[in-house]
Coordinates of C-alpha atoms and ligand atoms in Angstrom, one line a residue:
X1 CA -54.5 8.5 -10.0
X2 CA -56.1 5.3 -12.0
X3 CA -56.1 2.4 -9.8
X4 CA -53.3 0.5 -11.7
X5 CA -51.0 3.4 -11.7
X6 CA -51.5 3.4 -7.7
X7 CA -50.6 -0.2 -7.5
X8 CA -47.4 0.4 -9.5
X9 CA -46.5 2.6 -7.1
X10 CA -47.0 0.4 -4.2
X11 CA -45.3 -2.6 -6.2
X12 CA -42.2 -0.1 -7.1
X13 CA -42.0 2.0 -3.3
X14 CA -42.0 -2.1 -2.3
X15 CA -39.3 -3.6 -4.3
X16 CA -37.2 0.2 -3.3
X17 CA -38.3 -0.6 0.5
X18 CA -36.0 -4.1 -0.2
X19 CA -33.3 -1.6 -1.6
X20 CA -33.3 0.7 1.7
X21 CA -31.8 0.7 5.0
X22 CA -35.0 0.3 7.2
X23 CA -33.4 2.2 9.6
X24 CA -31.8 5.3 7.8
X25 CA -33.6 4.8 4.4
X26 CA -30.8 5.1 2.7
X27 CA -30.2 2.8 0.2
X28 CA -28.5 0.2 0.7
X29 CA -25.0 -0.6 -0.1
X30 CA -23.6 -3.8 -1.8
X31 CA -23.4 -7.0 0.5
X32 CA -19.4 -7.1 -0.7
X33 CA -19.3 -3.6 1.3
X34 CA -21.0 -4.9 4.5
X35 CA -18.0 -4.4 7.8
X36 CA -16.5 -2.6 5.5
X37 CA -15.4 0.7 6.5
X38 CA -12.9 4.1 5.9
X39 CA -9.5 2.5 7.3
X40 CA -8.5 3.2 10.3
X41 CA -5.8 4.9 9.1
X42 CA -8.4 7.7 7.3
X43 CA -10.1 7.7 10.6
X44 CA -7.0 8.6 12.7
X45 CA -6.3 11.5 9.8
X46 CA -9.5 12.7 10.2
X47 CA -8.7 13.9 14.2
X48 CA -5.7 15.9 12.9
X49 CA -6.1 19.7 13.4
X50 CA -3.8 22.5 12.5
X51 CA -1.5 22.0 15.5
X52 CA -1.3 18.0 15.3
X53 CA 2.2 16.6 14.4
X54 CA 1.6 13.6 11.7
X55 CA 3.2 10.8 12.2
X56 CA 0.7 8.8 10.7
X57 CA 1.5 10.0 7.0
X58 CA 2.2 7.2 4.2
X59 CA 3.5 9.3 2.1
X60 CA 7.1 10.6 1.5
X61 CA 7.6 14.1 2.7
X62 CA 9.5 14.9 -0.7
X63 CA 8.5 18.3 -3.0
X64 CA 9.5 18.0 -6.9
X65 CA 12.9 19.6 -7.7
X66 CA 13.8 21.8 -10.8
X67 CA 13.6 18.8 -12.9
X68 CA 11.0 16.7 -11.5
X69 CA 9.0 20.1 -12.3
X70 CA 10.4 20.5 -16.1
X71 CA 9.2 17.0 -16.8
X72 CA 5.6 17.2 -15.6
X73 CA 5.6 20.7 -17.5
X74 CA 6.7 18.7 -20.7
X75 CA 4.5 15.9 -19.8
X76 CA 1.3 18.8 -20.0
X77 CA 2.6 20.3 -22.7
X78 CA 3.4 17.5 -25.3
X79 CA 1.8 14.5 -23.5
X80 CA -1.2 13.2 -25.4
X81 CA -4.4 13.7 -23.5
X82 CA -6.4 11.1 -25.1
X83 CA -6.8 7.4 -23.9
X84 CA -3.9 5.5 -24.2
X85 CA -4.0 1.6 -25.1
X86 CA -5.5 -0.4 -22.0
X87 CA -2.1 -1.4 -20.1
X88 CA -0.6 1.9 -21.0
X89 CA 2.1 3.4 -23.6
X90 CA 4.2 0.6 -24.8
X91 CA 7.0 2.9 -24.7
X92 CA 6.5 3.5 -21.2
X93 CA 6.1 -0.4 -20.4
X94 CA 9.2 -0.8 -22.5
X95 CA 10.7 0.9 -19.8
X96 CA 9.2 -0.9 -16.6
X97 CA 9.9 -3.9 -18.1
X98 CA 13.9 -3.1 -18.1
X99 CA 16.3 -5.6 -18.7
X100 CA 14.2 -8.4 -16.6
X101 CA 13.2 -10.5 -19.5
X102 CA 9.4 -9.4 -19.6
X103 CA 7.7 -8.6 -22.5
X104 CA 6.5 -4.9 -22.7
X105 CA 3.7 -5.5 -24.9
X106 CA 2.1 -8.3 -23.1
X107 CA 3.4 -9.0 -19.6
X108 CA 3.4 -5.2 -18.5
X109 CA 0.4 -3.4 -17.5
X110 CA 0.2 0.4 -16.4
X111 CA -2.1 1.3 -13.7
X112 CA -3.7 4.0 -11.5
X113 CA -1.6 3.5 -8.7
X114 CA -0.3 0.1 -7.0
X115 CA -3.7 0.1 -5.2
X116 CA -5.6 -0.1 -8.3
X117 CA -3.2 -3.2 -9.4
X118 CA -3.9 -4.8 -6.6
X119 CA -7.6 -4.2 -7.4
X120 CA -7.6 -5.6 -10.7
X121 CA -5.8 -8.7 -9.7
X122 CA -7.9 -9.3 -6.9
X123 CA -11.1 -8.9 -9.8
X124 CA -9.1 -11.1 -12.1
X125 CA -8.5 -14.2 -9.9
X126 CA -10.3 -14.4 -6.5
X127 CA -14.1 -15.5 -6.2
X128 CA -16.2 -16.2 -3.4
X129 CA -15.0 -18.8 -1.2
X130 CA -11.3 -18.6 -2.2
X131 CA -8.5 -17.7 0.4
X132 CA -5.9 -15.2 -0.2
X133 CA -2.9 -15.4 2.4
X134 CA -2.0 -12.2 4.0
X135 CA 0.4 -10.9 6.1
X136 CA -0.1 -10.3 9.7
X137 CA 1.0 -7.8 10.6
X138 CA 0.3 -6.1 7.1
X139 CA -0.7 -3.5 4.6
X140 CA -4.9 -3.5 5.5
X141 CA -5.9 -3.4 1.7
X142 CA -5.2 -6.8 1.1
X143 CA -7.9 -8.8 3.3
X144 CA -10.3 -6.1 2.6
X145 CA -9.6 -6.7 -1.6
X146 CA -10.0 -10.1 -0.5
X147 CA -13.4 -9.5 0.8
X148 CA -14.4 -7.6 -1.3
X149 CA -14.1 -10.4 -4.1
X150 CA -16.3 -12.6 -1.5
X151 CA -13.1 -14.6 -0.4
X152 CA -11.7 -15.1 3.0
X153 CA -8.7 -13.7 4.4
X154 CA -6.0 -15.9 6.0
X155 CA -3.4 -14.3 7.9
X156 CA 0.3 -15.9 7.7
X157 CA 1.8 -14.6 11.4
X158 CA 5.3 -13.2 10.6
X159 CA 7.2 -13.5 14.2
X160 CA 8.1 -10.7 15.9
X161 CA 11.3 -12.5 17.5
X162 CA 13.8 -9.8 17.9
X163 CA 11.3 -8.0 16.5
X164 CA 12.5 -8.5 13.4
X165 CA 9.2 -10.2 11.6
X166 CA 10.1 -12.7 10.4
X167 CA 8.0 -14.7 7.4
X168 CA 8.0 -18.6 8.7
X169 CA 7.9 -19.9 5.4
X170 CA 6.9 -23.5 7.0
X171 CA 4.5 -21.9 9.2
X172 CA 2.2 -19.8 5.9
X173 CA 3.3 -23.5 3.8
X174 CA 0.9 -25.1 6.7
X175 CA -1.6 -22.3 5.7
X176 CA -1.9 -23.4 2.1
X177 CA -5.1 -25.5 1.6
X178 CA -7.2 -26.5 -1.9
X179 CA -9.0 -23.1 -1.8
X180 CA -6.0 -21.3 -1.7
X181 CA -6.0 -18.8 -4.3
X182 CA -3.2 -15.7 -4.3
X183 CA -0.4 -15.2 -1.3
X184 CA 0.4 -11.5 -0.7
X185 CA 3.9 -10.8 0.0
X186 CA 4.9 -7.1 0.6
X187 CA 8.5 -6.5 1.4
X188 CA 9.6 -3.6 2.4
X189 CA 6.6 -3.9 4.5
X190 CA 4.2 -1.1 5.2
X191 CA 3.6 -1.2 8.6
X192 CA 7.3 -2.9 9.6
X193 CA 9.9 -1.7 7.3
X194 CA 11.3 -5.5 7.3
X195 CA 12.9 -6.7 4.4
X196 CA 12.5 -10.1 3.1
X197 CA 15.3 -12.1 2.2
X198 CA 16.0 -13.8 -1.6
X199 CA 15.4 -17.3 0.1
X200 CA 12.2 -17.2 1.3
X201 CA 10.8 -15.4 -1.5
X202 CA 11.9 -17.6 -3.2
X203 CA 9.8 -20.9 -1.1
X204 CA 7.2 -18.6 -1.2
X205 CA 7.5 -18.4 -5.3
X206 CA 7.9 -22.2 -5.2
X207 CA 5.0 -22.8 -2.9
X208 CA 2.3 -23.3 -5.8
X209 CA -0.4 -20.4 -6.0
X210 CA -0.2 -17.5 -7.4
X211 CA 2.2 -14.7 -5.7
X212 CA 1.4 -10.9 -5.8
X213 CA 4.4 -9.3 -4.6
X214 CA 3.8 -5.6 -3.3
X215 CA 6.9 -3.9 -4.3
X216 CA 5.8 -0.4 -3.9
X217 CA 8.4 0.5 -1.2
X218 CA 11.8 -1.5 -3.1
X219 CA 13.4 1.9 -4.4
X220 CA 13.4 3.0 -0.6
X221 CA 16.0 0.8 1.4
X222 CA 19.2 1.7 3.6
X223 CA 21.7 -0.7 3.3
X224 CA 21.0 -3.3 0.6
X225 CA 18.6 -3.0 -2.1
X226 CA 15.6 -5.4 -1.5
X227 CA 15.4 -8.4 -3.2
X228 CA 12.5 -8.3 -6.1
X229 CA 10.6 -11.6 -6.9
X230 CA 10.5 -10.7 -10.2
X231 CA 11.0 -13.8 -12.5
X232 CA 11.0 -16.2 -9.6
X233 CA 8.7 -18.2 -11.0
X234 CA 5.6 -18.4 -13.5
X235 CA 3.2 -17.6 -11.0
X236 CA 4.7 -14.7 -9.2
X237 CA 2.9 -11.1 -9.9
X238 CA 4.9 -8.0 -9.3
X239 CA 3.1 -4.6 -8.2
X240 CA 4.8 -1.2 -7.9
X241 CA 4.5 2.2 -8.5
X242 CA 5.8 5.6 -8.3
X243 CA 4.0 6.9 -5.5
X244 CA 6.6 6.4 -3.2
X245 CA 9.5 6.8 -4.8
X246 CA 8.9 9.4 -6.3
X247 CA 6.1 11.4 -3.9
X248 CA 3.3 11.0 -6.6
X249 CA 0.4 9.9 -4.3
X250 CA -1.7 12.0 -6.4
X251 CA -0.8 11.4 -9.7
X252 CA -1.9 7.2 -9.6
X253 CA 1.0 5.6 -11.3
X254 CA 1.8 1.8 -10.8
X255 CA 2.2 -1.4 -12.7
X256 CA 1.7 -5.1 -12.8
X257 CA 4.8 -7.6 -14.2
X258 CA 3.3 -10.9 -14.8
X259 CA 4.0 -13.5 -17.2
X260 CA 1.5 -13.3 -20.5
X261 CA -1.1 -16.3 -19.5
X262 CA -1.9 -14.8 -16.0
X263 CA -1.4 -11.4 -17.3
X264 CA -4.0 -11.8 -19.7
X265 CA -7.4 -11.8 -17.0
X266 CA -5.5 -8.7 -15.2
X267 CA -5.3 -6.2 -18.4
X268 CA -9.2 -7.3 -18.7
X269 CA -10.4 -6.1 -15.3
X270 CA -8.2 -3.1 -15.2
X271 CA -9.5 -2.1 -18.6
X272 CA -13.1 -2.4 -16.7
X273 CA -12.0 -0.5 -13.7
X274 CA -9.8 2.2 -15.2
X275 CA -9.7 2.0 -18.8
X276 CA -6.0 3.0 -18.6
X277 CA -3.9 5.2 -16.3
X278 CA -3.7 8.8 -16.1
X279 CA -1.7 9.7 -19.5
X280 CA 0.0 12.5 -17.8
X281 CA 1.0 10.6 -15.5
X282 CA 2.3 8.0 -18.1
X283 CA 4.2 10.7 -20.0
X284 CA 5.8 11.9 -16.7
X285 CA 6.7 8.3 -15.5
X286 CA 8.4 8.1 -19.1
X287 CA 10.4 11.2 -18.9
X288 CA 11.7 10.1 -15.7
X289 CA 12.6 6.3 -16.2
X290 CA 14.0 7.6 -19.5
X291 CA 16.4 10.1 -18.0
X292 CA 18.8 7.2 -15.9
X293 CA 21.4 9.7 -14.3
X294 CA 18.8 11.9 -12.9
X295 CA 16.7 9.2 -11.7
X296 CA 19.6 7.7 -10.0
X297 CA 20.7 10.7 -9.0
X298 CA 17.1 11.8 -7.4
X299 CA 16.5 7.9 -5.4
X300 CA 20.2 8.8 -3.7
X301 CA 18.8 12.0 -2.5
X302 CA 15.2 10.9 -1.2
X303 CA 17.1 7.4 0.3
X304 CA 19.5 9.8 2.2
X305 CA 17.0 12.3 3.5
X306 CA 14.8 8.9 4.3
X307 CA 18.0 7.5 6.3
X308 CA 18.6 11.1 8.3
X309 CA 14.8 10.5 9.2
X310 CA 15.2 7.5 10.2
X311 CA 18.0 8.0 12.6
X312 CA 15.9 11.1 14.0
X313 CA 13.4 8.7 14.3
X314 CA 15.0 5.9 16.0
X315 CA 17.1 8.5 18.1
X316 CA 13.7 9.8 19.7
X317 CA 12.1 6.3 20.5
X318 CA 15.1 5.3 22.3
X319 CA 15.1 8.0 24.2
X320 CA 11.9 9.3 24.7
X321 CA 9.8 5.4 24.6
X322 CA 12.4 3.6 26.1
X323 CA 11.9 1.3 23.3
X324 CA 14.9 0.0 21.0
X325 CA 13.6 -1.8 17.7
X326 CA 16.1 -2.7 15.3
X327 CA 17.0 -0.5 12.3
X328 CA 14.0 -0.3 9.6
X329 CA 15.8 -1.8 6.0
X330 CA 12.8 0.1 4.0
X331 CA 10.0 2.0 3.3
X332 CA 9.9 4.8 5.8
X333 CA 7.9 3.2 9.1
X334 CA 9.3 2.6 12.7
X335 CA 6.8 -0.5 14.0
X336 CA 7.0 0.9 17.8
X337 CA 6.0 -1.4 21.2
X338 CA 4.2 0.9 23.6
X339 CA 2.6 0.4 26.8
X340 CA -1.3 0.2 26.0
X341 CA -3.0 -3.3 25.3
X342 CA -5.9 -0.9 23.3
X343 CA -3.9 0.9 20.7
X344 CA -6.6 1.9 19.1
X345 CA -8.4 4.1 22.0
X346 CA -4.4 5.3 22.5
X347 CA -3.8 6.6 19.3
X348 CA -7.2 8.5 19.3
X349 CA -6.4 9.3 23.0
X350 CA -2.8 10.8 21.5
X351 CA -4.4 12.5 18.5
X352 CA -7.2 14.4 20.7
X353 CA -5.0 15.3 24.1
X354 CA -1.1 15.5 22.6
X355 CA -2.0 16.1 19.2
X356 CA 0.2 13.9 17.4
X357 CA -1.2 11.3 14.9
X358 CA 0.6 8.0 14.8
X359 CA -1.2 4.2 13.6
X360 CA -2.6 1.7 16.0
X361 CA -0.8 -1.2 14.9
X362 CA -3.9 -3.6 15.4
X363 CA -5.0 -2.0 12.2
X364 CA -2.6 -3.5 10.4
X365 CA -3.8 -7.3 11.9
X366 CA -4.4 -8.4 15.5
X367 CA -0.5 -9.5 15.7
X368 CA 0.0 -5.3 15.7
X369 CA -1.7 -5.0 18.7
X370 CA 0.4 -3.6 21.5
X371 CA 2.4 -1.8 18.5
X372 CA 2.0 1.5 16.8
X373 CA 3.2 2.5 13.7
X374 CA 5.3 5.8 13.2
X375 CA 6.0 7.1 9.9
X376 CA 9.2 8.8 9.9
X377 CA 8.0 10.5 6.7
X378 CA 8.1 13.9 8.7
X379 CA 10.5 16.4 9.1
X380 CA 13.4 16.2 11.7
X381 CA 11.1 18.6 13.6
X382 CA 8.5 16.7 13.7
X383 CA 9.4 13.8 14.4
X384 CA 11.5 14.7 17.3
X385 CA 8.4 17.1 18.4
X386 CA 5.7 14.0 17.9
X387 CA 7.7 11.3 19.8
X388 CA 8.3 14.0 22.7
X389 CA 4.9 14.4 22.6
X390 CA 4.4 10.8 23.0
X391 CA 6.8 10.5 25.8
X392 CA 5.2 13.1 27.8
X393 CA 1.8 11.8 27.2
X394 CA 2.9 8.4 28.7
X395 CA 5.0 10.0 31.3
X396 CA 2.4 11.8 32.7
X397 CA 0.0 9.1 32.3
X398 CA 2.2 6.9 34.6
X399 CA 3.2 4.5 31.9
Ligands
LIG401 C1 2.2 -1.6 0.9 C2 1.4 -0.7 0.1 N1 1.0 -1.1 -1.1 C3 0.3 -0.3 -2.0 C4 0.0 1.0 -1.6 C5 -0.8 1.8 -2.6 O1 0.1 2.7 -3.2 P1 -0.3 3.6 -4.5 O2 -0.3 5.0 -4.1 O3 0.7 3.2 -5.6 O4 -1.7 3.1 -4.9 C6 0.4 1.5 -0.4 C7 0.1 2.9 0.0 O5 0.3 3.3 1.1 C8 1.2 0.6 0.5 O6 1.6 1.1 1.7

């Protein structure tokens, strides 16, 4: 080889030595990925096996019906397959946007699920050195998004008196300084199944940043339907989705409702991230919201079966945990006290030697620890079968 060529090479295996993991020599990832792993949700997943009850799901243990069936057939067979505009078919943001006084056509965006939203407004408005308030506990995507945009995560503590969880308004108010840049609010919650009431969203709307409200569990309530922050103020962000209400984890449908001037930066990074969502899955989501009756008609049904769960649920943690929590108002997660001060090395402890999977809670934020969360997403077997499990597990562990 002529001597330049051989320096070249040196040079080049140099600069890729700065690109590799000394150790592994693997490349390197991004600094924005450093401490950041699979959730520990994934990671209790991964111990299931085929005879491990799952109560760690989040996702509703709902099939398609007859119509929910002729729809996504439709949606295959006459559904354009070609990109759609960036925030999605206007006809389909036509009917997001309701009757709530937002513009389809510039304050509705379409995404690949709530998660990719969240993404995109987390691209569009957080840089390094911002912080984004989040709950604790909480969903874990929201200080990860936030560190993954460089900026700090600040947990707001909501109180576990009663153990009802309570958002101190006064108490995340103290939280807000200059570098303040989004609060998270997500009611129902995912991992409490609290509610949030109309008057505290609203201080929270009023409190001066921007507001992204995670509204991906509303359609799934008990008693009352959840209040929305919709059109609480200018700076308030809604997120939702269908994956929930409707069981289409898979098929990535959600949506941002945000006034034009902030909406503007969130259509641009989703348009870098997902150029649009899934058009299927657009011309699905349009067949349903178009058809009322039915869609009323299927949120009764999934609300009711959700209800029966959770009184199985509830049922079985009285009597088998000796715990009594109060009632979950949404979403389909019981947010259960148990007797271990590491829930972590419990819920693996469960997953490998009574093979049921349930959530440390200390994933969702260090308030969760000494918590775990079931997901009553299950069927009246299992969930009576999984807490049972539970019981005897403790019972026989002396606890
Ligand atoms: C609170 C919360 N927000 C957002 C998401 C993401 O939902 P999607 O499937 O719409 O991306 C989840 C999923 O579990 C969730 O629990």
């Amino acid at each position: 080889m002529p001597c330049d060529e051989k320096l070249l090479g040196c040079y080049v295996s140099e600069l890729l030595g700065e690109r590799r993991d000394s150790a592994t020599q693997q490349p390197k990832p991004a600094k924005r990925l450093a401490n950041i792993e699979l959730s520990l949700i994934r990671q209790i997943n991964a111990l299931a096996t085929p005879l491990s009850v799952n109560l760690g799901i989040g996702e509703p243990n709902v099939e398609p019906d007859e119509t929910l069936r002729e729809f996504a057939v439709r949606a295959a067979a006459t559904g354009s397959w070609h990109y759609t505009a960036n925030p999605g078919n206007v006809s389909l943001r036509r009917l997001i946007a309701g009757e709530n006084g937002f513009d389809p056509k510039s304050e509705v965006c379409v995404t690949a699920g709530t998660e990719e939203a969240l993404f995109s407004i987390f691209q569009a408005y957080v840089d390094p050195g911002d912080e984004v308030l989040v709950p604790n506990p909480g969903f874990l995507a929201y200080a990860t998004l936030a560190r993954i945009a460089g900026a700090t995560p600040v947990a707001y503590e909501l109180a576990p008196r009663a153990a009802d969880w309570r958002v101190d308004v006064d108490a995340l108010l103290r939280k807000i300084t200059p570098k303040t840049k989004l609060i998270v609010v997500n009611s129902p919650s995912n991992p409490l199944g609290s509610v949030i009431d109309g008057e505290t969203l609203q201080r929270i709307a009023n409190a001066g940043p921007l507001v992204v409200s995670d509204e991906v569990y509303r359609e799934i309530w008990y008693d009352a339907p959840p209040p929305s922050m919709l059109g609480m103020s200018e700076n308030v962000i809604v997120v939702g989705g269908m994956s929930k209400s409707h069981a289409m984890t898979g098929l990535r449908l959600g949506w941002v409702l945000a006034r034009e001037a902030v909406m503007k930066p969130i259509v641009t990074a989703h348009q870098y991230i997902a150029t649009c969502a899934s058009a299927f899955s657009q011309s699905l989501a349009e067949s349903i919201l178009s058809d009322a009756d039915w869609n009323r008609s299927w949120l009764e049904r999934i609300r009711a079966q959700f209800r029966t769960q959770r009184e199985a649920a509830l049922f079985s943690i009285e009597r088998e945990l000796d715990a009594t929590i109060p009632p979950p108002a949404g979403a389909f997660y019981a947010f259960v006290p148990v007797p271990a001060c590491d829930t972590v090395t419990f819920a693996k402890t469960l997953a490998t030697d009574a093979a049921v999977l349930v959530i440390p809670g200390v994933a969702f934020g260090s308030l969760g620890e000494g918590f775990v969360r079931i997901s009553y997403a299950a069927s009246i077997e299992d969930i009576g079968a999984g807490i049972e499990r539970i019981g005897r597990w403790l019972r026989a562990a002396g606890r």
